[in-house]
PDB file of C-alpha atoms in Angstrom:
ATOM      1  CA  UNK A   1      17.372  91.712 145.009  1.00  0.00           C
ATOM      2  CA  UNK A   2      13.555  89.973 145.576  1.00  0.00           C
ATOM      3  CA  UNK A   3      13.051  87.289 143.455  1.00  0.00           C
ATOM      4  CA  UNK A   4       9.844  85.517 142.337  1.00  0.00           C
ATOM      5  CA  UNK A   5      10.098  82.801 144.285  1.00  0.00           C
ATOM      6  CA  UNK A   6       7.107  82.259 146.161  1.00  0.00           C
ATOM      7  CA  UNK A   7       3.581  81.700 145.248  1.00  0.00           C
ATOM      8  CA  UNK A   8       1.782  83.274 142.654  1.00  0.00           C
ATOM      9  CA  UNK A   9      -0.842  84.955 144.934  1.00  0.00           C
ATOM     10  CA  UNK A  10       1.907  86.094 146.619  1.00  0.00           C
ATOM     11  CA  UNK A  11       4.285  87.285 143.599  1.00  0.00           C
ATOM     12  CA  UNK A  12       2.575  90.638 142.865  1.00  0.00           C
ATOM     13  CA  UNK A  13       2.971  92.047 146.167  1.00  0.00           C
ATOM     14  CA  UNK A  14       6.641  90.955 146.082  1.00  0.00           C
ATOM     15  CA  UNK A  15       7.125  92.735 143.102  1.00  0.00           C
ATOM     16  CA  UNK A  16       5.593  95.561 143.912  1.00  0.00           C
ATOM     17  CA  UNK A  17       7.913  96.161 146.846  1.00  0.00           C
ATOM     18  CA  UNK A  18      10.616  95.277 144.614  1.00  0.00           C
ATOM     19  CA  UNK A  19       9.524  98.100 142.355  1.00  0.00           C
ATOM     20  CA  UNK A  20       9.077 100.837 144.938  1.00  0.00           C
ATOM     21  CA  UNK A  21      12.843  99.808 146.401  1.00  0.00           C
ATOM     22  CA  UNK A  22      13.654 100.578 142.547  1.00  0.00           C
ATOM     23  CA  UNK A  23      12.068 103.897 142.408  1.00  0.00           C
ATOM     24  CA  UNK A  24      12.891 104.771 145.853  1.00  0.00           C
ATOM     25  CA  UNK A  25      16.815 104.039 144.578  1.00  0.00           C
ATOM     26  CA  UNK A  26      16.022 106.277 141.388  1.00  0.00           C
ATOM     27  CA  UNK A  27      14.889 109.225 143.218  1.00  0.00           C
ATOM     28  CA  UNK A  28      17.930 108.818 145.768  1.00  0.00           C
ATOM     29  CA  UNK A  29      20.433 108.800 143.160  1.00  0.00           C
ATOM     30  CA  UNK A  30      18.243 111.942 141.681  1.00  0.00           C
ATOM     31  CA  UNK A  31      18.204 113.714 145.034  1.00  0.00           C
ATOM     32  CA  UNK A  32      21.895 113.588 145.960  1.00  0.00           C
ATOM     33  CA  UNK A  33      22.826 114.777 142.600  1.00  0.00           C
ATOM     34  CA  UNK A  34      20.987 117.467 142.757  1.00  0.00           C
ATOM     35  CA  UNK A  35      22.256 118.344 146.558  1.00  0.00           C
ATOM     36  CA  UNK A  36      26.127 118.098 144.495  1.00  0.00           C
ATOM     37  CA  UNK A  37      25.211 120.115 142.061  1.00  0.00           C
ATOM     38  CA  UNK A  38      23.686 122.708 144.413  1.00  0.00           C
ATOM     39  CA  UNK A  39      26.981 122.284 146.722  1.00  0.00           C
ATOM     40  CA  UNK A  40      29.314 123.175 143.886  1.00  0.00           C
ATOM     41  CA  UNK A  41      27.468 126.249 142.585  1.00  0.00           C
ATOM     42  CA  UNK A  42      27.595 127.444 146.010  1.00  0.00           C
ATOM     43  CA  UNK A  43      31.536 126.857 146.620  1.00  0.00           C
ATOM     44  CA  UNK A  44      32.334 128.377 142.934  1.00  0.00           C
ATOM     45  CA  UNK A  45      30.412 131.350 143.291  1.00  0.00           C
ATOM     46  CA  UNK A  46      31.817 131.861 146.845  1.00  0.00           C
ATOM     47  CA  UNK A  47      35.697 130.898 147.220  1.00  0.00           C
ATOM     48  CA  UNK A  48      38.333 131.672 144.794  1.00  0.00           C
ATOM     49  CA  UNK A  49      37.512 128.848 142.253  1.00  0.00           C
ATOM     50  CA  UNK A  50      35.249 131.393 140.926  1.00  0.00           C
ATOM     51  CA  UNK A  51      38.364 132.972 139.175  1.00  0.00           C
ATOM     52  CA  UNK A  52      39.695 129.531 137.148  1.00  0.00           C
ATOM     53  CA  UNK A  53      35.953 129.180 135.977  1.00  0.00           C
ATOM     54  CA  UNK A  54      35.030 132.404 135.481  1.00  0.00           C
ATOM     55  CA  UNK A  55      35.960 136.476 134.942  1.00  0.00           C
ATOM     56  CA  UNK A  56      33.494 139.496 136.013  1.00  0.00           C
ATOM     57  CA  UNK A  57      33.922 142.799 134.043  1.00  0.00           C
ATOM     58  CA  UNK A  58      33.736 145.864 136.281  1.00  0.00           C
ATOM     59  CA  UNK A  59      29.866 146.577 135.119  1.00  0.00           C
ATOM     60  CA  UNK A  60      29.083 142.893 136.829  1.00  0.00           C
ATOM     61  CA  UNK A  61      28.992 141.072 133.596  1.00  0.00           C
ATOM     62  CA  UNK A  62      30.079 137.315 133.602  1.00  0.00           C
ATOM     63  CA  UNK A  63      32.496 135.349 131.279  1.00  0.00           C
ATOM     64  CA  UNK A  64      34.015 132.151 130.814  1.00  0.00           C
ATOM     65  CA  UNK A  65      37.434 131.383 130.975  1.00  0.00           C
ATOM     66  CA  UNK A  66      39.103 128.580 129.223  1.00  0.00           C
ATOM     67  CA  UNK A  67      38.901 125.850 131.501  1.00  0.00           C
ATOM     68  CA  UNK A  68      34.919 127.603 132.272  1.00  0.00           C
ATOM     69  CA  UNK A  69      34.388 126.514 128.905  1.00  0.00           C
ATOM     70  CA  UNK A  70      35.915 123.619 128.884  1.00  0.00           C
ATOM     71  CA  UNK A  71      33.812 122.582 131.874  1.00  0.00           C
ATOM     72  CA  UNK A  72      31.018 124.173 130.044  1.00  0.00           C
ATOM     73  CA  UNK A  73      31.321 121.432 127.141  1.00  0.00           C
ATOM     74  CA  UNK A  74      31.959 118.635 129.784  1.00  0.00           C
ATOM     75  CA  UNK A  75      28.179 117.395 130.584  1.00  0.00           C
ATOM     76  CA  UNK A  76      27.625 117.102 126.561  1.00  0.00           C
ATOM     77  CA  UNK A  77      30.581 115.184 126.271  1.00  0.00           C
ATOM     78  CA  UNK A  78      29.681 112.906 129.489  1.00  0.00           C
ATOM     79  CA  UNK A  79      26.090 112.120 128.319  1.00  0.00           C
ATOM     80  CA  UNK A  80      27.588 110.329 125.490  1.00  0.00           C
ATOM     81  CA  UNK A  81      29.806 108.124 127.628  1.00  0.00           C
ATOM     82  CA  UNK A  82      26.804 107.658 130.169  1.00  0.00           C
ATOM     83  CA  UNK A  83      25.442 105.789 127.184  1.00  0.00           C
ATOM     84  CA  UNK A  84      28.467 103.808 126.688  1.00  0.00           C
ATOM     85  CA  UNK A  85      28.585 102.941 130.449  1.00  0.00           C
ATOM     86  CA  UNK A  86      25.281 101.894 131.032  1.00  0.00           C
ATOM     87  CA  UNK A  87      25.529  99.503 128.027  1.00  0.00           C
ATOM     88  CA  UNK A  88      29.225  98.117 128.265  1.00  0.00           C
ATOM     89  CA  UNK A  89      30.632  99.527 131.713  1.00  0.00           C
ATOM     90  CA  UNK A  90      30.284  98.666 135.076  1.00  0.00           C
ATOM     91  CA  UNK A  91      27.607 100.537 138.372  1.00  0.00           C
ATOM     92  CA  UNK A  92      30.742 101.558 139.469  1.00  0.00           C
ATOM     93  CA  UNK A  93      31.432 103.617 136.688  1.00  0.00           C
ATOM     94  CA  UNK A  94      27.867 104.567 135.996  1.00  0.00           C
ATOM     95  CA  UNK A  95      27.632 106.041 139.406  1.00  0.00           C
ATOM     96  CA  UNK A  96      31.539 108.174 139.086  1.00  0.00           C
ATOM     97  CA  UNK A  97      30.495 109.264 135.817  1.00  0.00           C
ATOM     98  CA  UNK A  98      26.987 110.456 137.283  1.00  0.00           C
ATOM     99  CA  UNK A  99      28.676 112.181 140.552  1.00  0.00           C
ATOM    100  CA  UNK A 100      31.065 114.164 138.030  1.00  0.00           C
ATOM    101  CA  UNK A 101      28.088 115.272 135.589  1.00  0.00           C
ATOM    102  CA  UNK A 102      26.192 116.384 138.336  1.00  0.00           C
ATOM    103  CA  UNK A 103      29.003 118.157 140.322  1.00  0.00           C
ATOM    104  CA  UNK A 104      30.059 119.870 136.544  1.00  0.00           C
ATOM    105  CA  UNK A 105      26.793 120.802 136.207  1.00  0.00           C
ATOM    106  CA  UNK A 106      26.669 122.865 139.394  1.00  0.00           C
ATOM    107  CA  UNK A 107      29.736 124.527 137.826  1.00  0.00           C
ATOM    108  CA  UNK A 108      27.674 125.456 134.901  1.00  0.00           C
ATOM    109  CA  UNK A 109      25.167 127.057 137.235  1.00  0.00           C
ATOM    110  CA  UNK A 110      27.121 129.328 138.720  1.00  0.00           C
ATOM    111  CA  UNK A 111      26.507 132.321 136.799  1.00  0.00           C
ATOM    112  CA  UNK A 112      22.652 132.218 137.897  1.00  0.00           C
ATOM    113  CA  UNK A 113      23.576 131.560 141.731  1.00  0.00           C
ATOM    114  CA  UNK A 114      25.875 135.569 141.014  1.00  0.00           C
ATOM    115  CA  UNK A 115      23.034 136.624 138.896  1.00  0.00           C
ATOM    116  CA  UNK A 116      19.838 135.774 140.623  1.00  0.00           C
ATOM    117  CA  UNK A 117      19.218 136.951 144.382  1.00  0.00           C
ATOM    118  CA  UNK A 118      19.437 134.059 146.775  1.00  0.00           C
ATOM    119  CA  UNK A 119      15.973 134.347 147.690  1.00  0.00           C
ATOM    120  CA  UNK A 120      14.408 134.062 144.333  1.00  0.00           C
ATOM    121  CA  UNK A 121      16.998 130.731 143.792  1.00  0.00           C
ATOM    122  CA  UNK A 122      15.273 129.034 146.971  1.00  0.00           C
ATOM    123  CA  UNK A 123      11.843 130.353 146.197  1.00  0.00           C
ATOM    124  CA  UNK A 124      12.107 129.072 142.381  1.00  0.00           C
ATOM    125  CA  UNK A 125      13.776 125.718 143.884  1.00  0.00           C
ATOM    126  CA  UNK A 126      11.300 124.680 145.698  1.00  0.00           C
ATOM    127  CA  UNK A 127       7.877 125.564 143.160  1.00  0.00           C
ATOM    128  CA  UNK A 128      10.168 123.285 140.440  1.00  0.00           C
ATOM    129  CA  UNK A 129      10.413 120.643 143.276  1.00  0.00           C
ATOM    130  CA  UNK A 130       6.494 120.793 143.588  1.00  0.00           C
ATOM    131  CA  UNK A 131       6.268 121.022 139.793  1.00  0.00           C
ATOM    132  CA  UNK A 132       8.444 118.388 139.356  1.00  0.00           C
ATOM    133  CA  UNK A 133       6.966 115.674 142.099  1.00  0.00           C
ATOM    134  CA  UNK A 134       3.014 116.361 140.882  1.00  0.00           C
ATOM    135  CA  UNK A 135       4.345 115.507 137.576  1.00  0.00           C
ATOM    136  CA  UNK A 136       6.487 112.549 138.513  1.00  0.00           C
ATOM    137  CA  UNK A 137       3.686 110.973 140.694  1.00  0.00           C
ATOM    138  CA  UNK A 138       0.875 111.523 137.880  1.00  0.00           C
ATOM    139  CA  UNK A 139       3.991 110.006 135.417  1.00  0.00           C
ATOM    140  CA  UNK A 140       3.817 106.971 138.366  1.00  0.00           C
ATOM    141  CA  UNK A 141       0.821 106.228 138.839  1.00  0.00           C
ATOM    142  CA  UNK A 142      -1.424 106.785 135.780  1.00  0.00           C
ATOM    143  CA  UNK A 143      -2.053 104.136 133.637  1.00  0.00           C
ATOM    144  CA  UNK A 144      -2.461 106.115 130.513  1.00  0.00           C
ATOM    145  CA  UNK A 145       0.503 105.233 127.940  1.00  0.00           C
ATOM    146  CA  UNK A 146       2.336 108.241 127.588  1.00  0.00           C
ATOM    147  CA  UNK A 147       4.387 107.157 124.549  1.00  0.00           C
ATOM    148  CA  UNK A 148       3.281 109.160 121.807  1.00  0.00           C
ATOM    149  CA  UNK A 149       3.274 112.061 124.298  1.00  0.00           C
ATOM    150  CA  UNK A 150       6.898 111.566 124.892  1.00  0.00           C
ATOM    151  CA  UNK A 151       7.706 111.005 121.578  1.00  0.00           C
ATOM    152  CA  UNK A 152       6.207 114.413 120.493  1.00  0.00           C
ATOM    153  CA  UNK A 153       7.821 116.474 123.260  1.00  0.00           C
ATOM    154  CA  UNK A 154      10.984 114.408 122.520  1.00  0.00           C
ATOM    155  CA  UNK A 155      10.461 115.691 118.815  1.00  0.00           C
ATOM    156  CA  UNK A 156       9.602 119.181 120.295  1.00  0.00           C
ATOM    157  CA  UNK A 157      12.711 119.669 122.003  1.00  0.00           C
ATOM    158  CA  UNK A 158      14.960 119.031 119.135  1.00  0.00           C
ATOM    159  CA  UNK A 159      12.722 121.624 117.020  1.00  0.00           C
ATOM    160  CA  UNK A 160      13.830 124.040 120.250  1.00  0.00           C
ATOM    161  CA  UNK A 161      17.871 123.455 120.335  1.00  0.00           C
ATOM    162  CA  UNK A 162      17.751 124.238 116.298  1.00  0.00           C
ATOM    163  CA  UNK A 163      15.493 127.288 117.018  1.00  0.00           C
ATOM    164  CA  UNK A 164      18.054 128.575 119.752  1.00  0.00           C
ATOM    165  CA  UNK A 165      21.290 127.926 117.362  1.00  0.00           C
ATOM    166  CA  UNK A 166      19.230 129.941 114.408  1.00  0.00           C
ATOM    167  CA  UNK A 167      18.213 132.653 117.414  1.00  0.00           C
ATOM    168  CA  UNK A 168      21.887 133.084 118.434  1.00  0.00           C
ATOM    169  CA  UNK A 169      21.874 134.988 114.791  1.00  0.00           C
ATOM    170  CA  UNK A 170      18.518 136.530 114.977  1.00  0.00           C
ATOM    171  CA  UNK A 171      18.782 137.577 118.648  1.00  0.00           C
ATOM    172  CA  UNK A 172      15.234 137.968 118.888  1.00  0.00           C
ATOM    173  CA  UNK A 173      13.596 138.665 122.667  1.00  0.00           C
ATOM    174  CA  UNK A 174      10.325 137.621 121.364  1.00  0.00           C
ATOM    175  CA  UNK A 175      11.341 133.836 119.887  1.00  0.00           C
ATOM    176  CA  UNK A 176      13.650 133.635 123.090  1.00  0.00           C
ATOM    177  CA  UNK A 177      11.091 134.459 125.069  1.00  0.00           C
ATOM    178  CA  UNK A 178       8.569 131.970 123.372  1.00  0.00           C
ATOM    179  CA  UNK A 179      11.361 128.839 123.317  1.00  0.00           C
ATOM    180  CA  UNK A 180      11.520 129.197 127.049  1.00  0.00           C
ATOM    181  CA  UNK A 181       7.992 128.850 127.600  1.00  0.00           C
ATOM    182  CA  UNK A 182       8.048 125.630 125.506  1.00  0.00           C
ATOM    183  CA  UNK A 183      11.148 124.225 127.099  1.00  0.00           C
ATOM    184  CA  UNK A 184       9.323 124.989 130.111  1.00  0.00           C
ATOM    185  CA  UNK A 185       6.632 122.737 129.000  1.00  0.00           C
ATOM    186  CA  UNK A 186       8.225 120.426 127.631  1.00  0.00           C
ATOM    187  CA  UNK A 187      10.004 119.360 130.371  1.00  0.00           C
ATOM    188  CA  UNK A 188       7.368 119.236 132.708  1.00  0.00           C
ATOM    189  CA  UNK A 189       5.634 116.556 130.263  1.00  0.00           C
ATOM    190  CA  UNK A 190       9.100 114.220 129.794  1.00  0.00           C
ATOM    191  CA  UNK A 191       9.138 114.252 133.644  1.00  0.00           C
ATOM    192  CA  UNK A 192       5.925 112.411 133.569  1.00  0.00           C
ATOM    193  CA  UNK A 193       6.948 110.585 130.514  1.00  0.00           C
ATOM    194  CA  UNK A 194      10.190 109.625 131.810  1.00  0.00           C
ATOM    195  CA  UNK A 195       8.852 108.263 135.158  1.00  0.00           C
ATOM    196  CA  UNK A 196       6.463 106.118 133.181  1.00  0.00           C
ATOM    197  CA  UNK A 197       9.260 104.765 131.510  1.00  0.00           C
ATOM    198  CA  UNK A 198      11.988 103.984 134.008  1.00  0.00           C
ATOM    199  CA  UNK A 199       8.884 102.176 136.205  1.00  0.00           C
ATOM    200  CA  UNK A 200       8.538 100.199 133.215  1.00  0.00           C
ATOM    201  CA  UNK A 201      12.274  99.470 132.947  1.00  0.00           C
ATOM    202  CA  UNK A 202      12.249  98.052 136.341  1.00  0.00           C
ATOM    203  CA  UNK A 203      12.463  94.106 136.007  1.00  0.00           C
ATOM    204  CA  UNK A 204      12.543  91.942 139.281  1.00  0.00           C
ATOM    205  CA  UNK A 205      14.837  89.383 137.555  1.00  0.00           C
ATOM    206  CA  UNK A 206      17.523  91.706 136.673  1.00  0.00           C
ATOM    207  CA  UNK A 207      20.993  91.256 139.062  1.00  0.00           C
ATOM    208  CA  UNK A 208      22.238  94.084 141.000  1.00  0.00           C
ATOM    209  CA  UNK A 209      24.962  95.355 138.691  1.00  0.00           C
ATOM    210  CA  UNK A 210      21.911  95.806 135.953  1.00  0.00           C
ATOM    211  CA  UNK A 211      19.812  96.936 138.662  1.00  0.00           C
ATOM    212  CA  UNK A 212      21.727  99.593 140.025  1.00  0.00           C
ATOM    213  CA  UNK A 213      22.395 100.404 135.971  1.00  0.00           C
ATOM    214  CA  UNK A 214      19.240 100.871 135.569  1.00  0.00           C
ATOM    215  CA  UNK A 215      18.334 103.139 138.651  1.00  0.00           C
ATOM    216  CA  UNK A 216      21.443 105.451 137.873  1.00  0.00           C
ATOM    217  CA  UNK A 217      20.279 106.279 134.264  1.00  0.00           C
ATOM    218  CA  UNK A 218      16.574 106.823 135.333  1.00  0.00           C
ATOM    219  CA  UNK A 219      18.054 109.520 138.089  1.00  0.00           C
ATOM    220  CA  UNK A 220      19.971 110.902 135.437  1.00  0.00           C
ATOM    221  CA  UNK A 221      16.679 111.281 133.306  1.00  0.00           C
ATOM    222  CA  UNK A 222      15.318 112.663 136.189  1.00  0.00           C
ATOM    223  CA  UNK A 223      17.621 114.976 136.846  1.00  0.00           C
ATOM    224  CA  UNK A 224      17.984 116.556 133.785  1.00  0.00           C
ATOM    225  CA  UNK A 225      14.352 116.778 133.592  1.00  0.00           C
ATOM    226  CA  UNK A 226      14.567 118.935 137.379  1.00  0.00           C
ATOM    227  CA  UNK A 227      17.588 120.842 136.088  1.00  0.00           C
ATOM    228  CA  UNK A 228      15.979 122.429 133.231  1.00  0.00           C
ATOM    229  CA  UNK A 229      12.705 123.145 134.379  1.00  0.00           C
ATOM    230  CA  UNK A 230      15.084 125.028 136.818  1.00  0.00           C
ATOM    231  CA  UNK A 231      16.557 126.771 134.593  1.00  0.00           C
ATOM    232  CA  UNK A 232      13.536 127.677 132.797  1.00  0.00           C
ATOM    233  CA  UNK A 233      11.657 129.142 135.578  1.00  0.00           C
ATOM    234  CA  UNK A 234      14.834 131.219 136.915  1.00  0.00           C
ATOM    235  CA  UNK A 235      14.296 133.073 133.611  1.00  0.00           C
ATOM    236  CA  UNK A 236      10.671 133.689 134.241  1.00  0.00           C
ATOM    237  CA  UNK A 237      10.290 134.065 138.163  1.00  0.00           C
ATOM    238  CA  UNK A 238      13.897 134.452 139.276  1.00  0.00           C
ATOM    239  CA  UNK A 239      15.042 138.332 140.730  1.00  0.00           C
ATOM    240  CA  UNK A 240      18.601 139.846 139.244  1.00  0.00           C
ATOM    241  CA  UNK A 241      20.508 141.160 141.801  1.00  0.00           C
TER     242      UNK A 241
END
């Protein structure tokens, strides 16, 4: 932890470095969850584990099985204890409870690691990793308020999850088609939005238990914010098998 303890000509490079330790913390915790998450899609779709997730019909098609499903539901019902955590738990937990989301999300993946040719999964990897840090840096280092811009898209992707529950009765190609171009935009605007924000959570006066709080729920942000734009682009630039 630095602490403003020196002069004040010399306090705003201090907390500066402070910051970029912070950030530098954020995207590891981001990083490694994503490697996790990778790591367990692989091992599912590749040893037997891919049997208590997960049945294939003989024409290829994938199901879930009951503990699939139940490991399906898992990351909604973890992002409402990470809230409880960061508030009223400990780093500890903050960090277990992030390792587990991330390594149950790679679960959750697994049907697009069988579906998609490995290729196209690297190839569409790595243009959401570009996507992702040219929107994280301009999220960094503008000094535009991107509030009301994150407040919209916030507002934006609700109006999407109530479209997709209505188009699971329509089952309309064309509104699919259209919400997954807006998710896709939407999430590359709350990854700028949602750097902006945890650079502005970072206080130099916090302890390390907040600190370390504070750097596990911004990767967490992050890392949704990766994980769907993912997603999103698998569906438009990602080759079946």
């Amino acid at each position: 932890m630095i602490e403003r303890s020196y002069s004040r000509a010399n306090a705003a490079p201090i907390v500066n470095l402070g910051l970029r330790q912070y950030m530098v913390k954020v995207y590891n915790f981001m990083s490694a969850g994503l490697a996790l998450t990778a790591l367990t899609a692989y091992l599912v779709a590749n040893t037997p584990l891919l049997k208590l997730f997960f049945s294939m019909s003989p024409q290829g098609q994938i199901s879930l099985s009951g503990f699939g499903w139940l490991m399906f539901i898992a990351p909604l019902i973890m992002i409402f204890a990470f809230g409880w955590v960061i508030t009223s738990g400990t780093a500890s937990q903050a960090k277990t409870l992030f390792w587990a989301y991330a390594a149950t999300m790679g679960i959750s993946l697994t049907p697009i690691v069988l579906a998609y040719t490995g290729a196209s999964v690297v190839r569409v990897f790595l243009i959401t990793a570009g996507t992702f840090g040219a929107m994280s840096i301009y999220g960094y280092t503008t000094k535009k308020d991107l509030t009301g811009m994150g407040s919209f898209l916030i507002m934006g992707l609700l109006g999407i999850i109530i479209a997709m529950i209505v188009n699971i009765f329509l089952q309309s190609s064309g509104l699919d088609y259209a919400l997954s171009l807006l998710g896709l935009a939407i999430f590359i605007g709350l990854t700028a939005f949602d750097t902006q924000k945890i650079r502005r959570m970072y206080y130099d006066a916090d302890d390390d238990e907040i600190a370390i709080k504070k750097a596990v729920a911004g990767a967490l942000s992050l890392y949704m914010d990766f994980i769907n734009m993912f997603i999103y682009l698998m569906r438009f630039m990602g080759d079946r098998r």
